Amino acid sequence: SVVANKGLLNKPGDNNCFLNSAIQVLWHLDVFRKNFRQLNGHSCMGASCIFCALKDIFQQFQYSKDEALPPTLLRSALAETFQQQSRFQLGLMDDAAECFSILIYKCHFFIVITDLTYAPLPHCIPHQKFGLSLVEQCVCQCGATSEPLTFIEMVHYVSASALREEDVAMRIRYGTSDQKFGRVVRVASSWGDMRSCPSDCGAQIEMRKVLMNCPDVVSIGIVWDSAEPQVKDIISLVHALGTTLKLTDVSSISYLVVKS
Ligand SMILES: [Zn+2]
Ligand SMILES: [Zn+2]
Ligand SMILES: [Zn+2]
């Protein structure tokens, strides 16, 4: 659908970039924007209410005549909410992917007033749209299996270097990594996650993850192993990002660029 396209203000010293990119992602996701608009009931936190502040910026996106909007209300609500943890404080830089997932989780808590757990409820938009329902299990060649563990992930984190190296490996193997982004993500996300066989046969095996649902939005959070990655590494990461993600390839998934 045609959606209002506006910028968000980031004056020198504000360091709003992490928040602004998270807001832009949420606003441009049709499934989130449309459903969030319809939500009203929530347990309000007053001046530090992230839910109300997100509503406010969405209303500005829709009705404001300005080309660039101030994210001030949400910036302060975040700062106030996370004061004790010294996270997302005014004027300081912070992490965009973490901010994105915190906004989703906070919406969950504001909606699911009666149940302060991560349990998905049918009316919870964040869980409905972003929740990846995964089952994790070790299956060894010797026949032994571990107890399956079921959990829900809103953002699936993958290491940037694992993603780059797997993309290169895929290109070497197949001449191209086109259409293989899902496989790159799957392999990259289980990097280094080796476990001992559940019946101690001595084998080291990879944890197998199976995706049980078909979420509207699959969010992949990319974790840099350095605070100052080199330009060549950033370029090769951008090349590694595919524009098609086959869920059957991924099995276990999740970039702050979000696909719907
Ligand atoms: Zn509120
Ligand atoms: Zn929820
Ligand atoms: Zn075994």
CSV table of C-alpha atoms and ligand atoms in Angstrom, one decimal:
chain,number,residue,atom,x,y,z
A,1,SER,CA,0.0,0.0,0.0
A,2,VAL,CA,1.1,3.6,-0.5
A,3,VAL,CA,2.4,4.8,2.8
A,4,ALA,CA,3.6,8.2,4.0
A,5,ASN,CA,7.3,8.5,3.6
A,6,LYS,CA,9.0,10.8,6.0
A,7,GLY,CA,12.3,11.3,7.6
A,8,LEU,CA,13.1,11.4,11.3
A,9,LEU,CA,15.2,14.2,12.9
A,10,ASN,CA,18.7,13.5,14.1
A,11,LYS,CA,20.4,16.7,15.0
A,12,PRO,CA,24.1,16.8,15.9
A,13,GLY,CA,24.6,15.3,19.3
A,14,ASP,CA,21.1,13.6,19.4
A,15,ASN,CA,22.4,10.3,18.2
A,16,ASN,CA,18.9,9.1,17.3
A,17,CYS,CA,20.1,7.0,14.4
A,18,PHE,CA,19.6,3.6,16.2
A,19,LEU,CA,16.0,4.5,17.2
A,20,ASN,CA,15.1,6.2,13.8
A,21,SER,CA,16.1,3.1,11.8
A,22,ALA,CA,14.0,0.9,14.2
A,23,ILE,CA,11.0,3.2,13.8
A,24,GLN,CA,11.4,3.3,10.0
A,25,VAL,CA,11.4,-0.5,9.8
A,26,LEU,CA,8.3,-0.8,12.0
A,27,TRP,CA,6.4,1.9,10.1
A,28,HIS,CA,7.2,0.5,6.7
A,29,LEU,CA,6.1,-3.0,7.6
A,30,ASP,CA,2.5,-3.1,6.5
A,31,VAL,CA,1.5,-6.0,8.7
A,32,PHE,CA,2.8,-4.1,11.8
A,33,ARG,CA,1.6,-0.6,10.9
A,34,LYS,CA,-2.0,-1.6,10.1
A,35,ASN,CA,-2.5,-3.8,13.0
A,36,PHE,CA,-0.7,-1.5,15.5
A,37,ARG,CA,-3.0,1.3,14.4
A,38,GLN,CA,-6.0,-0.7,15.6
A,39,LEU,CA,-4.6,-1.5,19.0
A,40,ASN,CA,-5.7,0.8,21.8
A,41,GLY,CA,-6.0,-1.0,25.1
A,42,HIS,CA,-2.7,-1.3,27.0
A,43,SER,CA,-1.4,-0.8,30.4
A,44,CYS,CA,-0.2,2.8,30.2
A,45,MET,CA,3.1,3.8,31.8
A,46,GLY,CA,2.3,7.6,31.5
A,47,ALA,CA,5.2,9.8,30.5
A,48,SER,CA,7.6,6.9,30.0
A,49,CYS,CA,5.0,4.8,28.0
A,50,ILE,CA,6.8,3.3,24.9
A,51,PHE,CA,3.4,2.2,23.5
A,52,CYS,CA,1.9,5.7,23.5
A,53,ALA,CA,5.1,7.2,22.2
A,54,LEU,CA,5.1,4.8,19.3
A,55,LYS,CA,1.5,5.6,18.6
A,56,ASP,CA,2.4,9.3,18.6
A,57,ILE,CA,5.2,8.9,16.0
A,58,PHE,CA,3.0,6.7,13.8
A,59,GLN,CA,0.3,9.5,14.0
A,60,GLN,CA,2.9,12.0,13.0
A,61,PHE,CA,3.9,9.9,10.0
A,62,GLN,CA,0.3,9.7,8.9
A,63,TYR,CA,-0.9,13.3,9.6
A,64,SER,CA,2.1,15.6,9.9
A,65,LYS,CA,2.8,18.1,7.1
A,66,ASP,CA,6.5,18.1,7.9
A,67,GLU,CA,9.0,16.1,5.9
A,68,ALA,CA,11.1,15.2,9.0
A,69,LEU,CA,9.6,14.3,12.3
A,70,PRO,CA,11.1,14.6,15.8
A,71,PRO,CA,11.3,11.2,17.5
A,72,THR,CA,11.6,13.0,20.9
A,73,LEU,CA,8.7,11.4,22.7
A,74,LEU,CA,9.8,7.8,22.0
A,75,ARG,CA,13.5,8.8,22.6
A,76,SER,CA,12.6,10.0,26.1
A,77,ALA,CA,10.3,7.1,26.9
A,78,LEU,CA,13.0,4.7,26.1
A,79,ALA,CA,15.6,6.6,28.1
A,80,GLU,CA,13.3,6.7,31.1
A,81,THR,CA,12.3,3.0,30.9
A,82,PHE,CA,16.0,1.9,30.7
A,83,GLN,CA,17.5,4.4,33.0
A,84,GLN,CA,18.5,1.8,35.6
A,85,GLN,CA,20.2,-0.3,33.0
A,86,SER,CA,21.9,2.8,31.5
A,87,ARG,CA,20.7,1.8,28.1
A,88,PHE,CA,19.2,4.1,25.3
A,89,GLN,CA,20.0,7.3,27.3
A,90,LEU,CA,19.5,10.7,25.7
A,91,GLY,CA,22.4,11.8,23.5
A,92,LEU,CA,24.1,8.5,23.6
A,93,MET,CA,24.5,6.0,20.7
A,94,ASP,CA,22.9,2.6,21.0
A,95,ASP,CA,22.2,-0.6,19.0
A,96,ALA,CA,19.5,-0.4,16.3
A,97,ALA,CA,18.7,-4.2,16.2
A,98,GLU,CA,18.4,-4.3,20.0
A,99,CYS,CA,16.2,-1.3,20.0
A,100,PHE,CA,14.0,-2.8,17.3
A,101,SER,CA,13.5,-6.0,19.3
A,102,ILE,CA,12.9,-4.1,22.5
A,103,LEU,CA,10.1,-2.1,20.8
A,104,ILE,CA,8.5,-5.3,19.7
A,105,TYR,CA,8.8,-6.9,23.1
A,106,LYS,CA,7.6,-3.8,24.9
A,107,CYS,CA,4.5,-3.8,22.7
A,108,HIS,CA,3.9,-7.4,23.8
A,109,PHE,CA,4.1,-6.5,27.5
A,110,PHE,CA,1.8,-3.5,27.0
A,111,ILE,CA,-0.8,-5.6,25.2
A,112,VAL,CA,-0.6,-8.8,27.3
A,113,ILE,CA,-1.5,-7.0,30.5
A,114,THR,CA,-2.6,-10.1,32.4
A,115,ASP,CA,0.4,-12.3,31.8
A,116,LEU,CA,3.9,-11.0,32.3
A,117,THR,CA,5.6,-13.8,30.3
A,118,TYR,CA,6.7,-14.2,26.7
A,119,ALA,CA,3.8,-16.5,26.2
A,120,PRO,CA,2.1,-15.7,22.9
A,121,LEU,CA,-1.6,-14.8,23.0
A,122,PRO,CA,-3.8,-14.7,20.0
A,123,HIS,CA,-4.4,-10.9,20.3
A,124,CYS,CA,-0.8,-10.1,20.6
A,125,ILE,CA,0.3,-8.5,17.3
A,126,PRO,CA,4.1,-8.7,18.0
A,127,HIS,CA,3.8,-12.5,18.5
A,128,GLN,CA,1.4,-13.0,15.7
A,129,LYS,CA,3.5,-11.2,13.1
A,130,PHE,CA,7.1,-11.6,14.2
A,131,GLY,CA,7.1,-14.8,16.4
A,132,LEU,CA,9.3,-17.6,15.0
A,133,SER,CA,8.2,-20.7,16.8
A,134,LEU,CA,11.2,-23.0,16.9
A,135,VAL,CA,12.0,-26.5,18.1
A,136,GLU,CA,15.6,-27.3,18.9
A,137,GLN,CA,16.9,-30.8,19.1
A,138,CYS,CA,20.2,-32.8,18.9
A,139,VAL,CA,20.0,-35.8,16.6
A,140,CYS,CA,23.1,-38.0,16.6
A,141,GLN,CA,24.2,-40.5,14.0
A,142,CYS,CA,24.1,-43.1,16.8
A,143,GLY,CA,20.4,-42.7,17.1
A,144,ALA,CA,20.4,-40.8,20.3
A,145,THR,CA,18.2,-37.6,20.5
A,146,SER,CA,17.9,-34.9,23.1
A,147,GLU,CA,14.6,-33.6,24.5
A,148,PRO,CA,13.1,-31.3,22.0
A,149,LEU,CA,13.1,-27.7,23.3
A,150,THR,CA,10.3,-25.4,22.0
A,151,PHE,CA,10.8,-21.6,22.1
A,152,ILE,CA,9.7,-18.4,20.4
A,153,GLU,CA,12.1,-15.9,18.8
A,154,MET,CA,11.2,-12.4,17.6
A,155,VAL,CA,14.6,-11.6,16.0
A,156,HIS,CA,17.0,-14.3,14.9
A,157,TYR,CA,20.6,-13.2,15.4
A,158,VAL,CA,23.4,-14.3,13.1
A,159,SER,CA,27.1,-13.3,13.2
A,160,ALA,CA,28.2,-11.0,10.4
A,161,SER,CA,31.4,-12.9,9.8
A,162,ALA,CA,29.7,-16.3,9.7
A,163,LEU,CA,27.2,-14.8,7.2
A,164,ARG,CA,30.0,-13.5,5.0
A,165,GLU,CA,32.1,-16.7,5.1
A,166,GLU,CA,29.1,-18.9,4.4
A,167,ASP,CA,28.1,-16.7,1.4
A,168,VAL,CA,31.6,-17.0,0.0
A,169,ALA,CA,31.5,-20.8,0.6
A,170,MET,CA,28.2,-21.0,-1.2
A,171,ARG,CA,29.6,-19.0,-4.2
A,172,ILE,CA,32.5,-21.3,-4.4
A,173,ARG,CA,30.3,-24.4,-4.3
A,174,TYR,CA,27.6,-23.3,-6.7
A,175,GLY,CA,29.1,-20.4,-8.6
A,176,THR,CA,26.4,-18.1,-7.1
A,177,SER,CA,24.7,-17.5,-3.8
A,178,ASP,CA,21.5,-16.3,-5.5
A,179,GLN,CA,18.4,-17.8,-4.1
A,180,LYS,CA,20.5,-19.4,-1.4
A,181,PHE,CA,20.3,-16.7,1.3
A,182,GLY,CA,18.1,-18.9,3.5
A,183,ARG,CA,20.7,-21.7,3.5
A,184,VAL,CA,23.5,-19.2,4.2
A,185,VAL,CA,21.5,-17.9,7.2
A,186,ARG,CA,20.8,-21.4,8.4
A,187,VAL,CA,24.4,-22.6,8.3
A,188,ALA,CA,25.7,-19.3,9.6
A,189,SER,CA,23.4,-19.3,12.6
A,190,SER,CA,24.4,-22.7,13.8
A,191,TRP,CA,28.1,-21.8,13.5
A,192,GLY,CA,30.0,-23.0,16.5
A,193,ASP,CA,26.9,-24.3,18.2
A,194,MET,CA,28.2,-27.9,18.6
A,195,ARG,CA,26.9,-30.2,21.4
A,196,SER,CA,28.0,-33.5,22.8
A,197,CYS,CA,25.9,-36.5,21.8
A,198,PRO,CA,23.0,-36.9,24.3
A,199,SER,CA,24.1,-40.5,25.0
A,200,ASP,CA,27.8,-39.6,25.1
A,201,CYS,CA,28.9,-41.7,22.1
A,202,GLY,CA,31.7,-39.1,21.7
A,203,ALA,CA,30.3,-37.4,18.6
A,204,GLN,CA,30.0,-33.6,18.5
A,205,ILE,CA,26.8,-32.7,16.7
A,206,GLU,CA,25.1,-29.6,15.5
A,207,MET,CA,21.9,-28.5,17.1
A,208,ARG,CA,19.0,-29.0,14.6
A,209,LYS,CA,16.3,-26.2,14.6
A,210,VAL,CA,13.0,-26.6,12.9
A,211,LEU,CA,10.7,-23.7,12.2
A,212,MET,CA,7.1,-24.7,13.2
A,213,ASN,CA,5.1,-21.7,11.9
A,214,CYS,CA,5.1,-19.3,8.9
A,215,PRO,CA,5.5,-15.8,10.4
A,216,ASP,CA,4.5,-12.7,8.4
A,217,VAL,CA,7.8,-11.1,9.2
A,218,VAL,CA,11.2,-12.8,9.6
A,219,SER,CA,13.7,-10.4,11.3
A,220,ILE,CA,17.4,-11.2,11.0
A,221,GLY,CA,19.6,-9.3,13.4
A,222,ILE,CA,23.2,-9.2,12.3
A,223,VAL,CA,25.8,-9.2,15.1
A,224,TRP,CA,29.2,-7.6,14.3
A,225,ASP,CA,32.1,-9.0,16.0
A,226,SER,CA,33.9,-5.6,16.0
A,227,ALA,CA,32.6,-2.1,16.9
A,228,GLU,CA,34.6,-0.8,13.9
A,229,PRO,CA,34.2,-3.3,11.0
A,230,GLN,CA,36.4,-2.6,8.0
A,231,VAL,CA,34.8,-1.2,4.8
A,232,LYS,CA,35.6,-4.3,2.8
A,233,ASP,CA,33.8,-6.4,5.4
A,234,ILE,CA,30.7,-4.2,5.3
A,235,ILE,CA,30.7,-4.4,1.5
A,236,SER,CA,31.0,-8.2,1.4
A,237,LEU,CA,28.2,-8.4,4.0
A,238,VAL,CA,25.9,-6.3,1.8
A,239,HIS,CA,26.7,-8.6,-1.1
A,240,ALA,CA,25.8,-11.6,1.1
A,241,LEU,CA,22.3,-10.3,1.9
A,242,GLY,CA,19.8,-12.0,-0.4
A,243,THR,CA,16.5,-10.4,-1.4
A,244,THR,CA,14.7,-13.8,-1.3
A,245,LEU,CA,14.4,-15.9,1.8
A,246,LYS,CA,12.9,-19.3,1.4
A,247,LEU,CA,11.6,-20.4,4.8
A,248,THR,CA,12.0,-24.0,3.9
A,249,ASP,CA,15.8,-23.3,3.5
A,250,VAL,CA,16.1,-21.5,6.7
A,251,SER,CA,14.4,-23.8,9.2
A,252,SER,CA,16.1,-21.8,11.8
A,253,ILE,CA,16.1,-18.3,10.9
A,254,SER,CA,16.1,-14.3,11.3
A,255,TYR,CA,18.6,-8.2,9.5
A,256,LEU,CA,17.2,-5.3,10.8
A,257,VAL,CA,16.0,-5.0,7.2
A,258,VAL,CA,12.8,-6.9,7.5
A,259,LYS,CA,11.0,-8.9,4.9
A,260,SER,CA,7.3,-9.3,4.8
B,1,ZN,ZN,0.6,4.4,27.2
B,2,ZN,ZN,3.1,-11.4,22.6
B,3,ZN,ZN,25.7,-40.3,19.6
